[in-house]
Amino acid sequence: MAQYIIEGGNKLKGKVKISGNKNEVLPCLAACLLTEEEIILKNVPGTADVEASLGIFQDLGVGVFREDGIIKLNCQKINKTILKEDLANKLRASILFVGPLLARFGKVEFPHPGGCVIGRRSIDTHLDGFISLGFKFSIKGDINKGSRNGKEFKDQEIFLDEPSVTATENMILTAALIPVTTTFKNCAVEPHVVGLCKMLKKMGAEIEGLGTQTLKISGGKKLSGCEYTIGPDNVEFGTYAIAAAVTNGEIEIEGEDLDGLEPIIKPFERMGIKFLKTDYGIKVTAGSLKAIAELKVNIWPGFPTDMMSVAIVLATQARGVTLCHDWMYESRMFFVDKLIMMGAYITLADPHRVLVSGPSKLRGKNLDTPDLRAGMALVLAALSAKGTSIINRAELIERGYEDVVNKLTELGASIKRVE
Ligand code: EPU
C-alpha cells in the first residue's frame, strides 16, 4: 500500500503543468482497435488507468511502445476478443474495449468493469445501445458474451437512455466501423467525448454534430492511423486551483486557456478564487473565500461530478454554509467523515447532499481513502491542515492524477510517498 505523508500549512507557489485528460485518453486508446494502422497518441498522462488499459492491449496481443507521454499502438493483429477478468476489473473504462471489438470482430466476452466505488454504475445504457445497433448479449456467471444478432445492420436513430459519458463513447466507437448511418440522440457532450470524435475524424470517420447532444455517424469506412494529442485535464486544472486557494497560495497553471473551462471556473469565482489569463497560462489566487447557496453537479456544461469531492474541501475554507449536491453518484459523499475527523463542520443531509459550514481549521490525521477523487480531496485538506496527515491507499489517487507528489513538491508542498 502506498501512503502520502503530508505536513500541512505551506502556501503553494509557482508554476504547474496540467497533464493530458484522464478520461479522454481512455476512449482514444480504445479507438486504436478500430484500425490496422499505427496510432500515435501524444500528451498521454502517466496514470494507473492508462497502465491498466495498456495491460489489456498487451493481453490481446498488441505491442505497446511508450516514451515520455507518447504511446504508439498498432492493432493490426489481435489474438482474441476476450477481456480477462482481472485486467478489466481494474478500471471502469475497460467497457470501452467492448464496442470496438464488437464492431471489428462481431464478438466479445467481458466481465462487469471495475472502477471507483462511488455508486451503482450500471452498464445498461451501453448494452441497450449495442442491442439497438444489432448485437445480442448473454451472461454466464460474471461474464457477458456479445455477438451479432444475425440481422443486417440498418440506418437508424437511437435515443440513449441517459447521456452517459462512456456509453456515448462506446456508441461512437462502434458506429464508426459498422457500414450504416446512425444518429444518436441524448449524447454526453463532455470535452473528452468531443476529443474522441476529433481523433476519429483524423482517422477518417464521418461524424457530424461534435459537441452537441445529437451525433450522426456514417460508418463503415476503412479507418487509418493518425497522430492525436490528448487535451488538458480540466478536473486536474480545477484541483490545482483549489490547492492554491485552500493554502492561501498563488500559482500559475501553464498553457491553459480560460475558454471552455467556465463550468469549473464560474462557481469557483463565486466562491472567491481569482483566475487571471497571463502570457504563461492562468494565474490562480485565493481572495476571501465565501460560501455559495448550492454547488450542484451536472452533466457538461455543468459543474463536473469529478470535481465535487475536492470542491467540498474548498467549501470547508469558505465563510458561510454551502450545500454541496451530487445527484449522480450515491456514494460520492461518504468520505466526508474523514474531513469531519480533521475538524471540518459538515452535515451529511442524505447520500447526495452535504452542508458544509466554513471556515474551519483542519488538523492533520491518519486517513484511508475510499476512491480516487475523495483521495485527492484528502490531499488538499491535508495541505491546508495544521500538522501531519497520512493518506493511505494513495495508489487510488494515482489512477487519475499524474505525478501528483512531484507537482505538489514543485509548488512548495511538503509531501512524500512511501510504500
Ligand atoms: N447518470 C444519470 N443521468 C445522466 C448521466 C449519468 O443518472 O444523465 C448516472 C449514471 O447512471 C451513473 C452515473 O451517473 O450512475 C455516471 O454516469 P456515466 O455512465 O456517465 O459514468 P461513466 O461514463 O461510467 C464517466 C467518467 C467518470 C465520471 C462520469 C460522469 C470515464 C472513464 N469515467 O464515467 O469519471 O464521473 O463519466 O462524468 O470517462 C473519475 O474520473 O473519477 C470518474 C469516475
CSV table of C-alpha atoms and ligand atoms in Angstrom, one decimal:
chain,number,residue,atom,x,y,z
A,1,MET,CA,0.0,0.0,0.0
A,2,ALA,CA,1.3,3.5,-0.9
A,3,GLN,CA,0.9,6.3,1.6
A,4,TYR,CA,1.3,10.1,1.2
A,5,ILE,CA,2.8,11.8,4.3
A,6,ILE,CA,1.9,15.5,4.2
A,7,GLU,CA,3.0,18.3,6.5
A,8,GLY,CA,0.3,20.9,6.1
A,9,GLY,CA,0.4,24.7,6.2
A,10,ASN,CA,2.7,25.6,3.2
A,11,LYS,CA,1.3,28.2,0.8
A,12,LEU,CA,1.5,26.8,-2.7
A,13,LYS,CA,3.5,29.0,-5.1
A,14,GLY,CA,4.9,28.6,-8.6
A,15,LYS,CA,4.0,27.0,-11.9
A,16,VAL,CA,2.3,23.7,-12.7
A,17,LYS,CA,1.6,22.0,-16.0
A,18,ILE,CA,-1.7,20.2,-16.4
A,19,SER,CA,-1.5,16.7,-17.8
A,20,GLY,CA,-3.5,15.1,-20.6
A,21,ASN,CA,-7.1,14.4,-19.7
A,22,LYS,CA,-7.6,11.1,-17.8
A,23,ASN,CA,-11.0,10.5,-19.3
A,24,GLU,CA,-10.1,11.4,-22.9
A,25,VAL,CA,-7.1,9.2,-23.2
A,26,LEU,CA,-9.0,6.0,-22.3
A,27,PRO,CA,-11.6,6.2,-25.2
A,28,CYS,CA,-8.8,7.3,-27.5
A,29,LEU,CA,-6.8,4.2,-26.6
A,30,ALA,CA,-9.9,2.1,-27.3
A,31,ALA,CA,-10.2,3.8,-30.8
A,32,CYS,CA,-6.8,2.3,-31.7
A,33,LEU,CA,-8.6,-1.1,-32.0
A,34,LEU,CA,-10.6,0.3,-35.0
A,35,THR,CA,-7.7,0.4,-37.4
A,36,GLU,CA,-4.9,-1.9,-38.6
A,37,GLU,CA,-2.6,1.1,-38.9
A,38,GLU,CA,-0.3,2.6,-36.3
A,39,ILE,CA,-1.8,5.3,-34.0
A,40,ILE,CA,0.5,7.8,-32.1
A,41,LEU,CA,-1.1,9.4,-29.1
A,42,LYS,CA,0.7,12.4,-27.5
A,43,ASN,CA,0.3,14.1,-24.1
A,44,VAL,CA,-0.7,10.8,-22.6
A,45,PRO,CA,-0.9,11.1,-18.8
A,46,GLY,CA,1.1,8.7,-16.7
A,47,THR,CA,-1.8,7.4,-14.7
A,48,ALA,CA,-2.5,4.0,-13.4
A,49,ASP,CA,-5.7,3.8,-15.5
A,50,VAL,CA,-3.6,4.2,-18.7
A,51,GLU,CA,-1.2,1.4,-17.4
A,52,ALA,CA,-4.2,-0.8,-16.8
A,53,SER,CA,-5.6,-0.2,-20.3
A,54,LEU,CA,-2.2,-1.0,-21.8
A,55,GLY,CA,-2.2,-4.2,-19.8
A,56,ILE,CA,-5.4,-5.1,-21.7
A,57,PHE,CA,-3.9,-4.3,-25.1
A,58,GLN,CA,-0.9,-6.5,-24.2
A,59,ASP,CA,-3.1,-9.3,-23.2
A,60,LEU,CA,-5.0,-9.0,-26.6
A,61,GLY,CA,-1.6,-9.4,-28.3
A,62,VAL,CA,-0.9,-5.8,-29.2
A,63,GLY,CA,2.7,-4.5,-28.9
A,64,VAL,CA,2.9,-1.2,-27.0
A,65,PHE,CA,5.6,1.4,-27.5
A,66,ARG,CA,5.7,4.1,-24.7
A,67,GLU,CA,8.1,7.0,-24.1
A,68,ASP,CA,7.7,10.4,-22.4
A,69,GLY,CA,3.9,10.9,-22.8
A,70,ILE,CA,3.8,9.2,-26.2
A,71,ILE,CA,2.1,5.9,-26.9
A,72,LYS,CA,2.3,4.1,-30.2
A,73,LEU,CA,-0.1,1.2,-30.8
A,74,ASN,CA,-0.6,-1.0,-33.8
A,75,CYS,CA,-3.7,-3.2,-33.6
A,76,GLN,CA,-3.2,-5.0,-36.9
A,77,LYS,CA,-3.1,-8.3,-35.1
A,78,ILE,CA,-5.4,-9.0,-32.2
A,79,ASN,CA,-5.2,-12.5,-30.8
A,80,LYS,CA,-8.5,-12.8,-29.0
A,81,THR,CA,-11.8,-10.9,-28.2
A,82,ILE,CA,-11.9,-11.9,-24.5
A,83,LEU,CA,-11.2,-9.3,-21.8
A,84,LYS,CA,-9.5,-11.0,-18.9
A,85,GLU,CA,-11.5,-10.5,-15.7
A,86,ASP,CA,-8.5,-9.5,-13.5
A,87,LEU,CA,-7.4,-6.9,-16.1
A,88,ALA,CA,-10.9,-5.5,-16.9
A,89,ASN,CA,-11.7,-5.3,-13.2
A,90,LYS,CA,-9.0,-2.7,-12.8
A,91,LEU,CA,-11.0,0.1,-14.4
A,92,ARG,CA,-14.4,1.2,-15.5
A,93,ALA,CA,-13.1,2.2,-18.9
A,94,SER,CA,-12.4,-1.4,-19.8
A,95,ILE,CA,-16.0,-1.3,-21.0
A,96,LEU,CA,-14.7,0.9,-23.9
A,97,PHE,CA,-12.9,-2.1,-25.4
A,98,VAL,CA,-16.3,-3.8,-25.9
A,99,GLY,CA,-17.7,-1.5,-28.7
A,100,PRO,CA,-14.5,-1.6,-30.9
A,101,LEU,CA,-14.1,-5.4,-30.5
A,102,LEU,CA,-17.8,-6.0,-31.4
A,103,ALA,CA,-17.6,-3.6,-34.4
A,104,ARG,CA,-14.4,-5.1,-35.8
A,105,PHE,CA,-14.8,-8.9,-34.9
A,106,GLY,CA,-18.5,-9.2,-34.3
A,107,LYS,CA,-18.0,-10.8,-30.9
A,108,VAL,CA,-16.6,-10.1,-27.4
A,109,GLU,CA,-16.5,-11.6,-23.9
A,110,PHE,CA,-16.1,-9.3,-20.9
A,111,PRO,CA,-16.8,-9.0,-17.1
A,112,HIS,CA,-18.6,-6.1,-15.5
A,113,PRO,CA,-16.0,-3.3,-15.5
A,114,GLY,CA,-14.2,-2.2,-12.3
A,115,GLY,CA,-13.5,1.4,-11.2
A,116,CYS,CA,-14.2,3.6,-8.3
A,117,VAL,CA,-17.0,2.5,-5.9
A,118,ILE,CA,-18.9,5.8,-5.9
A,119,GLY,CA,-22.3,4.5,-6.9
A,120,ARG,CA,-24.3,1.9,-8.8
A,121,ARG,CA,-22.6,2.5,-12.1
A,122,SER,CA,-24.7,0.3,-14.4
A,123,ILE,CA,-23.7,-0.5,-18.0
A,124,ASP,CA,-27.4,-0.7,-19.2
A,125,THR,CA,-27.1,2.3,-21.5
A,126,HIS,CA,-24.1,0.6,-23.2
A,127,LEU,CA,-25.9,-2.7,-23.6
A,128,ASP,CA,-29.2,-1.2,-24.8
A,129,GLY,CA,-27.2,0.9,-27.3
A,130,PHE,CA,-25.3,-2.2,-28.6
A,131,ILE,CA,-28.6,-4.2,-28.9
A,132,SER,CA,-30.2,-1.4,-30.9
A,133,LEU,CA,-27.2,-1.3,-33.2
A,134,GLY,CA,-27.5,-5.1,-34.0
A,135,PHE,CA,-25.8,-7.1,-31.3
A,136,LYS,CA,-27.1,-9.6,-28.7
A,137,PHE,CA,-25.8,-10.4,-25.2
A,138,SER,CA,-26.0,-13.3,-22.8
A,139,ILE,CA,-24.5,-13.6,-19.3
A,140,LYS,CA,-22.9,-16.7,-17.7
A,141,GLY,CA,-21.6,-16.2,-14.2
A,142,ASP,CA,-19.9,-12.9,-14.2
A,143,ILE,CA,-19.0,-12.9,-17.9
A,144,ASN,CA,-21.1,-11.1,-20.6
A,145,LYS,CA,-20.9,-12.5,-24.1
A,146,GLY,CA,-21.8,-10.3,-27.1
A,147,SER,CA,-22.2,-11.1,-30.7
A,148,ARG,CA,-24.0,-10.1,-33.9
A,149,ASN,CA,-27.8,-10.7,-33.8
A,150,GLY,CA,-27.9,-12.3,-37.2
A,151,LYS,CA,-29.7,-9.4,-38.9
A,152,GLU,CA,-28.3,-6.8,-41.3
A,153,PHE,CA,-27.2,-3.5,-39.8
A,154,LYS,CA,-29.6,-0.7,-40.7
A,155,ASP,CA,-29.6,3.1,-40.8
A,156,GLN,CA,-31.4,4.3,-37.7
A,157,GLU,CA,-31.8,6.8,-34.9
A,158,ILE,CA,-31.0,5.7,-31.4
A,159,PHE,CA,-32.1,7.7,-28.3
A,160,LEU,CA,-29.6,6.9,-25.4
A,161,ASP,CA,-31.3,6.1,-22.1
A,162,GLU,CA,-29.1,8.7,-20.4
A,163,PRO,CA,-26.2,10.9,-21.6
A,164,SER,CA,-23.6,8.6,-20.0
A,165,VAL,CA,-20.0,9.6,-21.0
A,166,THR,CA,-18.6,6.1,-21.6
A,167,ALA,CA,-21.8,4.8,-23.2
A,168,THR,CA,-21.8,7.7,-25.7
A,169,GLU,CA,-18.1,6.9,-26.4
A,170,ASN,CA,-18.9,3.2,-26.9
A,171,MET,CA,-21.6,4.1,-29.4
A,172,ILE,CA,-19.4,6.4,-31.3
A,173,LEU,CA,-16.6,3.8,-31.5
A,174,THR,CA,-18.9,1.1,-32.6
A,175,ALA,CA,-20.9,3.2,-35.2
A,176,ALA,CA,-17.7,4.5,-36.7
A,177,LEU,CA,-17.0,1.0,-38.1
A,178,ILE,CA,-20.3,-0.6,-38.9
A,179,PRO,CA,-21.5,0.1,-42.5
A,180,VAL,CA,-24.6,2.2,-41.8
A,181,THR,CA,-25.5,5.7,-40.7
A,182,THR,CA,-26.6,6.0,-37.1
A,183,THR,CA,-27.9,9.2,-35.4
A,184,PHE,CA,-27.5,9.1,-31.6
A,185,LYS,CA,-29.6,11.4,-29.5
A,186,ASN,CA,-29.2,12.4,-25.8
A,187,CYS,CA,-25.4,12.0,-26.1
A,188,ALA,CA,-22.9,13.2,-23.5
A,189,VAL,CA,-21.1,16.4,-24.6
A,190,GLU,CA,-18.1,16.4,-22.2
A,191,PRO,CA,-14.8,17.8,-23.7
A,192,HIS,CA,-13.4,14.2,-23.6
A,193,VAL,CA,-16.2,13.0,-25.8
A,194,VAL,CA,-15.5,15.8,-28.3
A,195,GLY,CA,-11.8,14.8,-28.1
A,196,LEU,CA,-12.6,11.2,-29.1
A,197,CYS,CA,-14.7,12.5,-32.1
A,198,LYS,CA,-11.8,14.7,-33.2
A,199,MET,CA,-9.4,11.8,-33.1
A,200,LEU,CA,-11.8,9.5,-35.1
A,201,LYS,CA,-12.3,12.2,-37.7
A,202,LYS,CA,-8.5,12.3,-38.1
A,203,MET,CA,-8.7,8.6,-38.7
A,204,GLY,CA,-11.2,9.2,-41.5
A,205,ALA,CA,-14.5,8.7,-39.6
A,206,GLU,CA,-17.6,10.7,-40.7
A,207,ILE,CA,-19.1,12.3,-37.6
A,208,GLU,CA,-21.4,15.3,-37.5
A,209,GLY,CA,-22.6,17.3,-34.5
A,210,LEU,CA,-19.5,17.4,-32.4
A,211,GLY,CA,-20.1,19.0,-29.0
A,212,THR,CA,-23.9,18.6,-29.4
A,213,GLN,CA,-26.3,16.0,-27.9
A,214,THR,CA,-27.0,14.6,-31.4
A,215,LEU,CA,-24.3,12.8,-33.3
A,216,LYS,CA,-24.7,11.5,-36.8
A,217,ILE,CA,-22.1,8.8,-37.7
A,218,SER,CA,-21.7,7.4,-41.2
A,219,GLY,CA,-19.7,4.3,-40.5
A,220,GLY,CA,-18.0,1.6,-42.5
A,221,LYS,CA,-15.1,3.5,-43.9
A,222,LYS,CA,-11.7,1.9,-43.5
A,223,LEU,CA,-10.1,3.9,-40.7
A,224,SER,CA,-6.5,4.9,-40.9
A,225,GLY,CA,-3.7,5.5,-38.4
A,226,CYS,CA,-3.2,9.0,-37.1
A,227,GLU,CA,-1.3,11.2,-34.6
A,228,TYR,CA,-3.5,12.8,-32.0
A,229,THR,CA,-2.7,14.9,-28.9
A,230,ILE,CA,-4.8,14.4,-25.8
A,231,GLY,CA,-6.4,17.7,-24.5
A,232,PRO,CA,-5.7,19.0,-21.0
A,233,ASP,CA,-7.4,17.6,-17.9
A,234,ASN,CA,-10.0,20.1,-16.8
A,235,VAL,CA,-10.6,18.2,-13.5
A,236,GLU,CA,-6.8,18.4,-12.7
A,237,PHE,CA,-6.9,22.1,-13.5
A,238,GLY,CA,-9.7,22.7,-11.0
A,239,THR,CA,-8.0,20.5,-8.4
A,240,TYR,CA,-4.8,22.6,-8.5
A,241,ALA,CA,-6.9,25.8,-8.4
A,242,ILE,CA,-8.4,24.6,-5.2
A,243,ALA,CA,-5.0,23.5,-3.8
A,244,ALA,CA,-3.8,27.1,-4.3
A,245,ALA,CA,-7.0,28.6,-2.7
A,246,VAL,CA,-7.1,26.4,0.4
A,247,THR,CA,-3.4,27.0,1.1
A,248,ASN,CA,-3.8,30.8,0.5
A,249,GLY,CA,-1.2,30.5,-2.2
A,250,GLU,CA,-0.8,31.8,-5.7
A,251,ILE,CA,0.0,29.5,-8.6
A,252,GLU,CA,0.2,29.7,-12.4
A,253,ILE,CA,-1.3,26.9,-14.4
A,254,GLU,CA,0.8,26.5,-17.5
A,255,GLY,CA,-0.5,26.6,-21.1
A,256,GLU,CA,-4.2,26.7,-20.1
A,257,ASP,CA,-6.8,29.0,-21.7
A,258,LEU,CA,-9.9,30.1,-19.8
A,259,ASP,CA,-12.1,29.2,-22.8
A,260,GLY,CA,-14.1,26.1,-22.2
A,261,LEU,CA,-13.3,26.0,-18.5
A,262,GLU,CA,-16.3,28.1,-17.5
A,263,PRO,CA,-18.3,25.3,-15.9
A,264,ILE,CA,-15.5,24.9,-13.4
A,265,ILE,CA,-14.2,28.5,-13.1
A,266,LYS,CA,-17.6,30.2,-12.7
A,267,PRO,CA,-18.6,28.6,-9.4
A,268,PHE,CA,-15.1,28.9,-8.0
A,269,GLU,CA,-15.0,32.6,-8.9
A,270,ARG,CA,-18.3,33.0,-7.0
A,271,MET,CA,-16.6,31.3,-4.0
A,272,GLY,CA,-13.7,33.8,-4.2
A,273,ILE,CA,-11.0,32.2,-6.3
A,274,LYS,CA,-9.5,34.6,-8.8
A,275,PHE,CA,-8.4,33.5,-12.3
A,276,LEU,CA,-6.3,35.8,-14.4
A,277,LYS,CA,-5.1,35.0,-18.0
A,278,THR,CA,-1.4,35.7,-18.3
A,279,ASP,CA,1.1,35.1,-21.1
A,280,TYR,CA,2.2,32.0,-19.3
A,281,GLY,CA,-1.2,30.4,-18.7
A,282,ILE,CA,-3.7,31.2,-15.9
A,283,LYS,CA,-2.8,32.7,-12.6
A,284,VAL,CA,-4.9,31.5,-9.6
A,285,THR,CA,-5.1,33.3,-6.3
A,286,ALA,CA,-7.4,33.0,-3.4
A,287,GLY,CA,-9.4,36.0,-2.5
A,288,SER,CA,-11.5,35.9,0.6
A,289,LEU,CA,-13.3,32.6,0.2
A,290,LYS,CA,-17.1,32.6,0.7
A,291,ALA,CA,-19.9,30.0,0.6
A,292,ILE,CA,-22.4,29.8,-2.1
A,293,ALA,CA,-26.0,28.7,-1.5
A,294,GLU,CA,-25.7,25.5,-3.6
A,295,LEU,CA,-22.9,23.8,-5.5
A,296,LYS,CA,-24.6,21.2,-7.7
A,297,VAL,CA,-23.0,18.8,-10.2
A,298,ASN,CA,-24.5,18.4,-13.6
A,299,ILE,CA,-23.7,16.8,-17.0
A,300,TRP,CA,-21.4,19.1,-19.1
A,301,PRO,CA,-21.6,22.1,-19.4
A,302,GLY,CA,-22.5,21.8,-15.7
A,303,PHE,CA,-20.1,21.5,-12.8
A,304,PRO,CA,-18.4,18.1,-13.1
A,305,THR,CA,-19.2,15.4,-10.6
A,306,ASP,CA,-15.5,14.5,-10.6
A,307,MET,CA,-14.8,18.0,-9.0
A,308,MET,CA,-17.3,17.6,-6.2
A,309,SER,CA,-15.0,15.9,-3.6
A,310,VAL,CA,-12.3,18.5,-3.9
A,311,ALA,CA,-14.8,21.3,-4.0
A,312,ILE,CA,-16.1,20.2,-0.6
A,313,VAL,CA,-12.6,20.9,0.8
A,314,LEU,CA,-12.9,24.4,-0.8
A,315,ALA,CA,-16.2,24.9,1.0
A,316,THR,CA,-14.6,24.0,4.4
A,317,GLN,CA,-12.4,27.1,3.9
A,318,ALA,CA,-15.2,29.4,2.7
A,319,ARG,CA,-17.1,31.7,5.1
A,320,GLY,CA,-20.8,30.6,5.4
A,321,VAL,CA,-22.8,27.4,4.5
A,322,THR,CA,-22.5,25.7,1.1
A,323,LEU,CA,-24.9,23.0,0.2
A,324,CYS,CA,-22.9,20.5,-2.0
A,325,HIS,CA,-25.2,18.3,-4.1
A,326,ASP,CA,-24.1,15.4,-6.3
A,327,TRP,CA,-27.3,13.6,-7.7
A,328,MET,CA,-25.2,11.4,-10.0
A,329,TYR,CA,-23.4,9.1,-7.5
A,330,GLU,CA,-25.0,7.7,-4.3
A,331,SER,CA,-21.7,7.0,-2.6
A,332,ARG,CA,-19.6,10.1,-3.6
A,333,MET,CA,-20.2,11.9,-0.3
A,334,PHE,CA,-19.4,9.1,2.1
A,335,PHE,CA,-15.8,10.2,2.6
A,336,VAL,CA,-16.8,13.4,4.4
A,337,ASP,CA,-16.4,11.6,7.8
A,338,LYS,CA,-12.6,11.9,7.2
A,339,LEU,CA,-12.9,15.7,6.8
A,340,ILE,CA,-15.1,15.8,9.9
A,341,MET,CA,-12.3,13.9,11.8
A,342,MET,CA,-9.9,16.7,10.6
A,343,GLY,CA,-12.2,19.4,12.1
A,344,ALA,CA,-14.5,20.3,9.2
A,345,TYR,CA,-18.1,21.3,10.0
A,346,ILE,CA,-20.1,19.1,7.6
A,347,THR,CA,-23.6,17.6,8.0
A,348,LEU,CA,-24.5,14.7,5.7
A,349,ALA,CA,-28.1,15.5,4.7
A,350,ASP,CA,-28.6,12.4,2.6
A,351,PRO,CA,-26.4,10.3,0.3
A,352,HIS,CA,-26.4,13.0,-2.3
A,353,ARG,CA,-26.1,16.2,-0.3
A,354,VAL,CA,-23.8,17.7,2.4
A,355,LEU,CA,-24.0,21.0,4.2
A,356,VAL,CA,-20.5,22.5,4.7
A,357,SER,CA,-20.0,25.4,7.2
A,358,GLY,CA,-16.8,27.3,7.0
A,359,PRO,CA,-14.2,28.3,7.5
A,360,SER,CA,-12.8,25.6,9.7
A,361,LYS,CA,-9.3,25.0,11.0
A,362,LEU,CA,-8.3,21.5,9.8
A,363,ARG,CA,-5.9,19.2,11.8
A,364,GLY,CA,-3.7,16.5,10.3
A,365,LYS,CA,-4.9,12.9,10.7
A,366,ASN,CA,-4.2,9.4,9.5
A,367,LEU,CA,-6.8,8.8,6.8
A,368,ASP,CA,-7.9,6.0,4.4
A,369,THR,CA,-9.3,7.0,1.0
A,370,PRO,CA,-12.3,5.2,-0.5
A,371,ASP,CA,-11.8,6.4,-4.1
A,372,LEU,CA,-9.7,8.5,-6.5
A,373,ARG,CA,-11.4,11.9,-6.1
A,374,ALA,CA,-12.0,11.5,-2.4
A,375,GLY,CA,-8.3,10.7,-2.1
A,376,MET,CA,-7.3,13.9,-3.8
A,377,ALA,CA,-9.8,15.8,-1.6
A,378,LEU,CA,-8.0,14.4,1.5
A,379,VAL,CA,-4.6,15.5,0.0
A,380,LEU,CA,-5.9,19.1,-0.4
A,381,ALA,CA,-7.4,19.1,3.1
A,382,ALA,CA,-4.0,17.8,4.4
A,383,LEU,CA,-2.2,20.6,2.6
A,384,SER,CA,-4.3,23.2,4.3
A,385,ALA,CA,-4.3,21.5,7.7
A,386,LYS,CA,-2.1,22.1,10.7
A,387,GLY,CA,0.2,19.1,11.4
A,388,THR,CA,0.9,15.8,9.7
A,389,SER,CA,-1.5,13.8,7.7
A,390,ILE,CA,-1.1,10.3,6.4
A,391,ILE,CA,-3.2,9.3,3.4
A,392,ASN,CA,-3.4,5.6,3.0
A,393,ARG,CA,-4.2,3.7,-0.3
A,394,ALA,CA,-2.6,6.6,-2.3
A,395,GLU,CA,-2.4,4.4,-5.4
A,396,LEU,CA,-6.1,5.1,-5.9
A,397,ILE,CA,-5.2,8.8,-6.4
A,398,GLU,CA,-2.6,7.8,-8.9
A,399,ARG,CA,-5.3,6.1,-11.1
A,400,GLY,CA,-6.2,9.6,-12.3
A,401,TYR,CA,-3.6,12.2,-11.2
A,402,GLU,CA,-0.2,12.1,-12.9
A,403,ASP,CA,2.9,12.8,-10.9
A,404,VAL,CA,1.0,14.3,-8.0
A,405,VAL,CA,3.8,14.2,-5.4
A,406,ASN,CA,6.4,15.9,-7.7
A,407,LYS,CA,3.9,18.5,-8.9
A,408,LEU,CA,2.9,19.5,-5.4
A,409,THR,CA,6.5,19.4,-4.2
A,410,GLU,CA,7.5,21.8,-7.0
A,411,LEU,CA,4.7,24.1,-5.7
A,412,GLY,CA,6.3,24.1,-2.3
A,413,ALA,CA,4.2,21.4,-0.5
A,414,SER,CA,5.7,19.1,2.0
A,415,ILE,CA,4.6,15.7,0.7
A,416,LYS,CA,6.3,12.4,0.4
A,417,ARG,CA,5.3,9.0,-0.8
A,418,VAL,CA,6.2,5.8,1.0
A,419,GLU,CA,5.3,2.2,0.2
B,1,EPU,N1,-26.2,9.4,-14.8
B,1,EPU,C1,-27.6,9.7,-14.7
B,1,EPU,N2,-28.1,10.6,-15.6
B,1,EPU,C2,-27.3,11.1,-16.6
B,1,EPU,C3,-25.9,10.8,-16.7
B,1,EPU,C4,-25.4,9.9,-15.7
B,1,EPU,O1,-28.3,9.1,-13.9
B,1,EPU,O2,-27.8,12.0,-17.3
B,1,EPU,C5,-25.7,8.4,-13.8
B,1,EPU,C6,-25.4,7.1,-14.4
B,1,EPU,O3,-26.4,6.2,-14.2
B,1,EPU,C7,-24.2,6.7,-13.5
B,1,EPU,C8,-23.5,8.0,-13.2
B,1,EPU,O4,-24.5,9.0,-13.4
B,1,EPU,O5,-24.7,6.1,-12.3
B,1,EPU,C9,-22.3,8.2,-14.0
B,1,EPU,O6,-22.7,8.2,-15.3
B,1,EPU,P1,-21.8,7.7,-16.6
B,1,EPU,O7,-22.3,6.5,-17.1
B,1,EPU,O8,-21.8,8.9,-17.5
B,1,EPU,O9,-20.4,7.5,-16.0
B,1,EPU,P2,-19.2,6.8,-16.8
B,1,EPU,O10,-19.4,7.1,-18.2
B,1,EPU,O11,-19.1,5.5,-16.3
B,1,EPU,C10,-17.5,8.8,-16.8
B,1,EPU,C11,-16.2,9.1,-16.2
B,1,EPU,C12,-16.3,9.3,-14.7
B,1,EPU,C13,-17.3,10.4,-14.4
B,1,EPU,C14,-18.6,10.2,-15.2
B,1,EPU,C15,-19.6,11.4,-15.1
B,1,EPU,C16,-14.7,7.9,-17.6
B,1,EPU,C17,-13.7,6.7,-17.8
B,1,EPU,N3,-15.3,7.9,-16.4
B,1,EPU,O12,-18.0,7.6,-16.2
B,1,EPU,O13,-15.1,9.6,-14.2
B,1,EPU,O14,-17.6,10.5,-13.1
B,1,EPU,O15,-18.4,9.9,-16.6
B,1,EPU,O16,-19.0,12.5,-15.7
B,1,EPU,O17,-14.8,8.7,-18.5
B,1,EPU,C18,-13.4,9.8,-12.5
B,1,EPU,O18,-12.7,10.3,-13.4
B,1,EPU,O19,-13.1,9.9,-11.3
B,1,EPU,C19,-14.7,9.2,-12.9
B,1,EPU,C20,-15.4,8.4,-12.1
